[in-house]
Amino acid sequence: MKALLVLALLAAPALAQDGAVIYRHGAGLEARLGRADGPRLPPGRLTCAGCHGADGQGGAEGGTLPAPPVAWSHLAAPAPDRPGYDEAAFIRLLREGITPSGRAISTRMPRFAGTPEAFAALLDHLRALDQAERQGLGPTAVAVALPRDPDARDAALAAMAAFNAEGGAFGRRAAPGEPAFLDLDRVAAALVPRLAAAERARLDRLLRDEPGLRPLTPDAPPPGPLRVAGTLDQIGPRLPALLARPGVEAVAVGPSAEAMLWALREKRDVAAAHAYAAVRVALDMLRDEGRMPTRSGLARRLSAADLSDAVEVYRQEAPAD
């Protein structure tokens, strides 16, 4: 995200660069506590980025109290309690703490004094944040960067096709393109290990909760009836030998049924199925982000995601004699 902001600022005029300094460090504006004639705050003591997030998508005042998004698309859009901001209303908010509806905002937000040029620079930076947050997001498509690994790339394309067949996200289809809104190579790198961890956690619960179920070990299983469990990575290579023995039930924990059906149909391995499942999770969360998603919002959703729903338990018994 930092790299994206740097690129956006390098491509913007000098005024937007000044706005970034104002937003991040408070330079160029005088902040006063609670009201326009309140106590003067030390420079940089309270900054826009410190409360509203470096990406302008909202944060926490003092690390605890929620602070609203301030990227320009949020400010310019009407809200239930106010009309949308224009430039004059935005400057009045900063100077006096008054919204377009005439309501005074919390005194936790400082009031600011500055030159018209400083306010204009800050506003330009808020607009630049919007551009970085929604790059690759078009009216009918959302651009994605495909994984570099060939098998993961094929898995991503298949997951995208399934997502698009369901209507995509608010009329937008996922399609390869640049600049990308979503980097599926990074998605796979981040989510596949977490999917594997979710599978191990599910396996541990199965072994704890199901009497008689034992973990698969490298040793040859003992003769007689047997219920054995492992991840699909563990069970898969040994499944034919296990099922050749009467009385054996093999329980495998792996990626979603949709991912496994694709892998079986296309004769791909479990690693490719994991890549499919990871991309599907990301695309479904893109849909959950709503009609106007942001890159940072989706990243936060993915980083906090519970991946247990993307894990499936598969059971197969050896045929009777």
Short mmCIF file of C-alpha atoms in Angstrom, two decimals:
data_model
loop_
_atom_site.label_atom_id
_atom_site.label_comp_id
_atom_site.label_asym_id
_atom_site.label_seq_id
_atom_site.Cartn_x
_atom_site.Cartn_y
_atom_site.Cartn_z
CA MET A 1 0.00 0.00 0.00
CA LYS A 2 2.84 2.40 0.83
CA ALA A 3 4.38 1.76 -2.58
CA LEU A 4 1.06 2.50 -4.27
CA LEU A 5 0.74 5.80 -2.45
CA VAL A 6 4.28 6.75 -3.40
CA LEU A 7 3.57 6.00 -7.05
CA ALA A 8 0.33 7.97 -6.93
CA LEU A 9 2.09 10.94 -5.41
CA LEU A 10 4.96 10.82 -7.87
CA ALA A 11 2.46 10.92 -10.72
CA ALA A 12 0.51 13.81 -9.16
CA PRO A 13 1.32 17.51 -9.34
CA ALA A 14 3.39 19.21 -6.65
CA LEU A 15 0.25 20.39 -4.88
CA ALA A 16 -0.81 16.80 -4.17
CA GLN A 17 2.65 16.03 -2.78
CA ASP A 18 2.23 18.90 -0.32
CA GLY A 19 -1.20 17.52 0.54
CA ALA A 20 0.35 14.17 1.42
CA VAL A 21 2.70 15.88 3.88
CA ILE A 22 -0.22 17.76 5.41
CA TYR A 23 -2.31 14.60 5.67
CA ARG A 24 0.39 12.41 7.15
CA HIS A 25 2.34 14.85 9.30
CA GLY A 26 0.11 17.87 9.87
CA ALA A 27 2.63 20.24 8.30
CA GLY A 28 1.10 23.38 6.83
CA LEU A 29 -1.96 23.56 9.09
CA GLU A 30 -2.35 24.88 12.62
CA ALA A 31 -4.40 22.56 14.82
CA ARG A 32 -6.41 23.71 17.82
CA LEU A 33 -8.12 21.50 20.34
CA GLY A 34 -11.91 21.33 20.21
CA ARG A 35 -12.69 24.74 18.72
CA ALA A 36 -11.20 27.36 16.43
CA ASP A 37 -9.91 29.40 19.38
CA GLY A 38 -8.98 26.38 21.50
CA PRO A 39 -5.53 25.52 22.80
CA ARG A 40 -2.95 25.22 20.06
CA LEU A 41 -1.62 21.70 19.53
CA PRO A 42 2.04 20.96 18.84
CA PRO A 43 2.75 20.41 15.13
CA GLY A 44 2.14 16.79 14.18
CA ARG A 45 0.51 15.92 17.51
CA LEU A 46 -2.77 14.88 15.84
CA THR A 47 -2.65 14.12 12.12
CA CYS A 48 -5.30 13.17 9.60
CA ALA A 49 -3.57 9.85 8.90
CA GLY A 50 -3.18 9.10 12.59
CA CYS A 51 -6.95 8.90 13.09
CA HIS A 52 -8.44 8.30 9.64
CA GLY A 53 -5.82 5.87 8.34
CA ALA A 54 -3.00 6.35 5.85
CA ASP A 55 -5.38 5.23 3.10
CA GLY A 56 -8.21 7.55 4.18
CA GLN A 57 -10.56 4.62 4.69
CA GLY A 58 -11.16 5.18 8.40
CA GLY A 59 -9.33 4.31 11.56
CA ALA A 60 -9.45 5.01 15.26
CA GLU A 61 -8.99 8.25 17.15
CA GLY A 62 -6.36 7.71 19.78
CA GLY A 63 -6.31 4.03 18.79
CA THR A 64 -9.75 3.38 20.31
CA LEU A 65 -12.61 5.57 19.06
CA PRO A 66 -13.71 4.97 15.45
CA ALA A 67 -12.86 7.70 12.95
CA PRO A 68 -14.81 7.83 9.66
CA PRO A 69 -13.36 7.49 6.15
CA VAL A 70 -12.16 10.75 4.63
CA ALA A 71 -11.21 9.71 1.10
CA TRP A 72 -13.02 12.17 -1.14
CA SER A 73 -15.52 9.64 -2.51
CA HIS A 74 -16.84 9.15 1.02
CA LEU A 75 -16.97 12.86 1.82
CA ALA A 76 -18.60 13.86 -1.47
CA ALA A 77 -21.30 11.20 -1.20
CA PRO A 78 -24.47 12.12 0.74
CA ALA A 79 -24.91 10.35 4.07
CA PRO A 80 -28.07 9.79 6.12
CA ASP A 81 -27.20 12.70 8.42
CA ARG A 82 -25.74 15.17 5.90
CA PRO A 83 -25.47 16.18 2.24
CA GLY A 84 -22.26 15.48 0.38
CA TYR A 85 -19.32 17.80 0.93
CA ASP A 86 -18.11 20.24 -1.68
CA GLU A 87 -14.83 22.13 -1.36
CA ALA A 88 -16.30 25.02 0.63
CA ALA A 89 -18.09 22.68 3.04
CA PHE A 90 -14.92 20.65 3.49
CA ILE A 91 -12.91 23.74 4.42
CA ARG A 92 -15.63 24.85 6.84
CA LEU A 93 -15.50 21.42 8.46
CA LEU A 94 -11.77 21.75 9.00
CA ARG A 95 -11.94 25.32 10.27
CA GLU A 96 -15.13 25.27 12.33
CA GLY A 97 -16.08 21.61 12.77
CA ILE A 98 -19.47 22.12 11.08
CA THR A 99 -20.92 19.57 8.64
CA PRO A 100 -22.97 20.51 5.54
CA SER A 101 -26.13 19.87 7.57
CA GLY A 102 -25.05 22.42 10.18
CA ARG A 103 -24.17 19.88 12.86
CA ALA A 104 -21.08 20.41 14.99
CA ILE A 105 -18.80 17.38 15.00
CA SER A 106 -17.06 15.99 18.07
CA THR A 107 -14.51 18.18 19.79
CA ARG A 108 -12.14 15.22 19.63
CA MET A 109 -11.31 16.36 16.11
CA PRO A 110 -9.11 19.46 16.10
CA ARG A 111 -10.08 22.62 14.26
CA PHE A 112 -7.55 23.73 11.69
CA ALA A 113 -6.31 27.05 10.36
CA GLY A 114 -4.37 27.32 7.13
CA THR A 115 -4.02 29.01 3.79
CA PRO A 116 -6.43 28.32 0.91
CA GLU A 117 -3.49 26.65 -0.85
CA ALA A 118 -2.92 24.26 2.06
CA PHE A 119 -6.59 23.26 2.19
CA ALA A 120 -6.65 22.78 -1.59
CA ALA A 121 -3.53 20.62 -1.40
CA LEU A 122 -5.08 18.44 1.29
CA LEU A 123 -8.25 18.03 -0.74
CA ASP A 124 -6.21 17.04 -3.80
CA HIS A 125 -4.50 14.38 -1.73
CA LEU A 126 -7.83 12.95 -0.59
CA ARG A 127 -8.82 12.67 -4.26
CA ALA A 128 -5.49 10.97 -5.03
CA LEU A 129 -6.18 8.44 -2.28
CA ASP A 130 -9.42 7.52 -4.04
CA GLN A 131 -7.59 6.92 -7.30
CA ALA A 132 -5.07 4.60 -5.67
CA GLU A 133 -7.75 2.76 -3.70
CA ARG A 134 -9.87 2.02 -6.76
CA GLN A 135 -7.31 1.49 -9.50
CA GLY A 136 -8.37 -1.35 -11.75
CA LEU A 137 -12.03 -1.03 -10.75
CA GLY A 138 -14.21 -0.30 -13.77
CA PRO A 139 -17.95 -0.14 -14.35
CA THR A 140 -18.17 -3.69 -15.76
CA ALA A 141 -14.88 -5.34 -14.76
CA VAL A 142 -12.38 -5.57 -11.94
CA ALA A 143 -8.81 -6.05 -13.13
CA VAL A 144 -6.74 -8.78 -11.50
CA ALA A 145 -3.09 -9.79 -11.83
CA LEU A 146 -2.76 -13.53 -12.39
CA PRO A 147 -0.37 -15.80 -10.46
CA ARG A 148 2.98 -16.45 -12.10
CA ASP A 149 3.01 -20.19 -11.43
CA PRO A 150 1.33 -21.95 -14.40
CA ASP A 151 -0.78 -24.31 -12.28
CA ALA A 152 -1.85 -21.52 -9.94
CA ARG A 153 -2.64 -19.36 -12.97
CA ASP A 154 -4.91 -22.05 -14.40
CA ALA A 155 -6.56 -22.45 -11.01
CA ALA A 156 -7.13 -18.69 -10.78
CA LEU A 157 -8.66 -18.53 -14.25
CA ALA A 158 -11.01 -21.38 -13.38
CA ALA A 159 -12.03 -19.75 -10.10
CA MET A 160 -12.61 -16.46 -11.93
CA ALA A 161 -14.80 -18.23 -14.50
CA ALA A 162 -16.93 -19.72 -11.70
CA PHE A 163 -17.17 -16.32 -10.01
CA ASN A 164 -18.16 -14.61 -13.26
CA ALA A 165 -20.75 -17.30 -14.01
CA GLU A 166 -22.45 -16.29 -10.75
CA GLY A 167 -22.66 -12.68 -11.91
CA GLY A 168 -19.37 -11.43 -10.52
CA ALA A 169 -19.54 -8.60 -8.00
CA PHE A 170 -22.29 -6.05 -8.60
CA GLY A 171 -22.12 -6.53 -12.36
CA ARG A 172 -18.32 -6.51 -12.50
CA ARG A 173 -16.53 -9.52 -13.95
CA ALA A 174 -13.05 -10.48 -12.81
CA ALA A 175 -10.65 -10.20 -15.74
CA PRO A 176 -6.87 -10.09 -16.17
CA GLY A 177 -5.71 -6.51 -16.57
CA GLU A 178 -3.41 -3.71 -15.48
CA PRO A 179 -3.37 -1.76 -13.30
CA ALA A 180 -4.77 -4.50 -11.11
CA PHE A 181 -7.24 -3.99 -8.31
CA LEU A 182 -6.37 -7.41 -6.90
CA ASP A 183 -3.07 -9.28 -7.19
CA LEU A 184 -3.94 -12.98 -7.20
CA ASP A 185 -0.29 -13.99 -6.93
CA ARG A 186 -0.14 -12.26 -3.55
CA VAL A 187 -3.54 -13.66 -2.63
CA ALA A 188 -2.33 -17.21 -3.21
CA ALA A 189 0.93 -16.59 -1.35
CA ALA A 190 -0.95 -15.19 1.66
CA LEU A 191 -3.99 -17.45 1.81
CA VAL A 192 -2.71 -20.90 0.83
CA PRO A 193 -0.61 -21.29 4.02
CA ARG A 194 -3.59 -20.11 6.06
CA LEU A 195 -5.84 -22.62 4.31
CA ALA A 196 -3.36 -25.35 5.17
CA ALA A 197 -3.39 -24.19 8.80
CA ALA A 198 -7.20 -24.25 8.81
CA GLU A 199 -7.10 -27.82 7.48
CA ARG A 200 -4.73 -28.90 10.25
CA ALA A 201 -6.97 -27.26 12.84
CA ARG A 202 -10.01 -29.11 11.46
CA LEU A 203 -8.04 -32.36 11.48
CA ASP A 204 -7.07 -31.83 15.12
CA ARG A 205 -10.73 -31.33 16.04
CA LEU A 206 -11.75 -34.49 14.20
CA LEU A 207 -9.11 -36.55 15.98
CA ARG A 208 -10.21 -35.11 19.30
CA ASP A 209 -13.95 -35.46 18.78
CA GLU A 210 -14.29 -38.79 16.96
CA PRO A 211 -13.41 -41.85 19.07
CA GLY A 212 -11.48 -44.49 17.18
CA LEU A 213 -10.15 -42.08 14.57
CA ARG A 214 -6.37 -42.17 14.46
CA PRO A 215 -3.88 -39.97 12.62
CA LEU A 216 -2.16 -41.28 9.53
CA THR A 217 1.51 -42.00 10.23
CA PRO A 218 4.40 -42.93 7.92
CA ASP A 219 4.33 -46.46 9.35
CA ALA A 220 2.26 -49.19 7.75
CA PRO A 221 -1.18 -49.25 9.40
CA PRO A 222 -1.94 -52.26 11.59
CA PRO A 223 -4.11 -55.06 10.20
CA GLY A 224 -7.84 -55.15 10.80
CA PRO A 225 -10.54 -52.47 10.74
CA LEU A 226 -9.12 -48.99 10.81
CA ARG A 227 -10.33 -45.38 10.74
CA VAL A 228 -7.49 -43.10 9.75
CA ALA A 229 -7.38 -39.34 9.14
CA GLY A 230 -5.01 -36.80 7.66
CA THR A 231 -4.89 -33.82 5.40
CA LEU A 232 -5.50 -34.46 1.73
CA ASP A 233 -1.79 -33.90 1.12
CA GLN A 234 -1.08 -36.79 3.49
CA ILE A 235 -3.94 -39.14 2.63
CA GLY A 236 -4.03 -38.66 -1.14
CA PRO A 237 -0.83 -40.49 -2.14
CA ARG A 238 -1.68 -43.43 0.12
CA LEU A 239 -5.40 -43.62 -0.57
CA PRO A 240 -5.28 -46.50 -3.10
CA ALA A 241 -3.28 -48.68 -0.70
CA LEU A 242 -5.54 -47.82 2.22
CA LEU A 243 -8.73 -48.57 0.32
CA ALA A 244 -7.31 -51.87 -0.90
CA ARG A 245 -7.75 -53.14 2.65
CA PRO A 246 -11.25 -54.16 3.78
CA GLY A 247 -12.52 -52.39 6.86
CA VAL A 248 -10.60 -49.15 6.34
CA GLU A 249 -12.22 -45.71 6.42
CA ALA A 250 -10.04 -42.85 5.21
CA VAL A 251 -10.92 -39.34 6.38
CA ALA A 252 -9.19 -36.49 4.57
CA VAL A 253 -9.31 -32.76 5.26
CA GLY A 254 -8.71 -30.54 2.25
CA PRO A 255 -9.83 -27.51 0.27
CA SER A 256 -13.43 -26.84 -0.71
CA ALA A 257 -15.47 -29.30 -2.72
CA GLU A 258 -15.64 -26.81 -5.59
CA ALA A 259 -11.84 -26.59 -5.69
CA MET A 260 -11.43 -30.36 -5.50
CA LEU A 261 -13.99 -31.04 -8.22
CA TRP A 262 -12.10 -28.70 -10.52
CA ALA A 263 -8.77 -30.35 -9.64
CA LEU A 264 -10.13 -33.85 -10.25
CA ARG A 265 -11.77 -32.86 -13.52
CA GLU A 266 -8.61 -31.17 -14.80
CA LYS A 267 -6.26 -33.79 -13.29
CA ARG A 268 -4.50 -31.24 -11.07
CA ASP A 269 -2.85 -31.80 -7.72
CA VAL A 270 -3.84 -30.61 -4.25
CA ALA A 271 -1.56 -27.56 -4.53
CA ALA A 272 -3.56 -26.35 -7.53
CA ALA A 273 -6.79 -27.00 -5.63
CA HIS A 274 -5.47 -24.85 -2.78
CA ALA A 275 -4.72 -22.03 -5.24
CA TYR A 276 -8.25 -22.32 -6.65
CA ALA A 277 -9.74 -22.17 -3.15
CA ALA A 278 -7.61 -19.15 -2.18
CA VAL A 279 -8.64 -17.18 -5.27
CA ARG A 280 -12.29 -18.10 -4.72
CA VAL A 281 -12.13 -16.82 -1.15
CA ALA A 282 -10.67 -13.51 -2.33
CA LEU A 283 -13.26 -13.05 -5.08
CA ASP A 284 -16.15 -13.86 -2.75
CA MET A 285 -14.82 -11.29 -0.28
CA LEU A 286 -14.55 -8.78 -3.10
CA ARG A 287 -18.30 -9.25 -3.55
CA ASP A 288 -18.81 -8.85 0.20
CA GLU A 289 -17.01 -5.48 0.07
CA GLY A 290 -20.04 -3.97 -1.66
CA ARG A 291 -20.63 -1.89 -4.74
CA MET A 292 -17.63 0.42 -4.26
CA PRO A 293 -14.84 -1.68 -2.74
CA THR A 294 -11.41 -0.35 -1.88
CA ARG A 295 -8.12 -2.16 -2.11
CA SER A 296 -7.25 -1.54 1.52
CA GLY A 297 -10.72 -2.56 2.67
CA LEU A 298 -10.46 -5.84 0.82
CA ALA A 299 -6.95 -6.40 2.18
CA ARG A 300 -8.21 -5.90 5.74
CA ARG A 301 -11.10 -8.28 5.14
CA LEU A 302 -8.76 -10.94 3.76
CA SER A 303 -6.26 -10.57 6.59
CA ALA A 304 -9.02 -11.07 9.17
CA ALA A 305 -10.89 -13.81 7.31
CA ASP A 306 -11.88 -17.04 9.01
CA LEU A 307 -10.95 -19.66 6.42
CA SER A 308 -12.60 -22.61 8.15
CA ASP A 309 -15.54 -22.43 5.72
CA ALA A 310 -13.12 -23.03 2.83
CA VAL A 311 -12.12 -26.40 4.32
CA GLU A 312 -13.96 -29.66 3.62
CA VAL A 313 -13.89 -33.13 5.19
CA TYR A 314 -13.92 -36.08 2.78
CA ARG A 315 -14.67 -39.66 3.86
CA GLN A 316 -14.23 -42.85 1.90
CA GLU A 317 -14.54 -46.47 2.97
CA ALA A 318 -12.85 -49.47 1.45
CA PRO A 319 -15.27 -51.71 -0.44
CA ALA A 320 -16.41 -54.77 1.46
CA ASP A 321 -15.04 -58.17 0.45
#
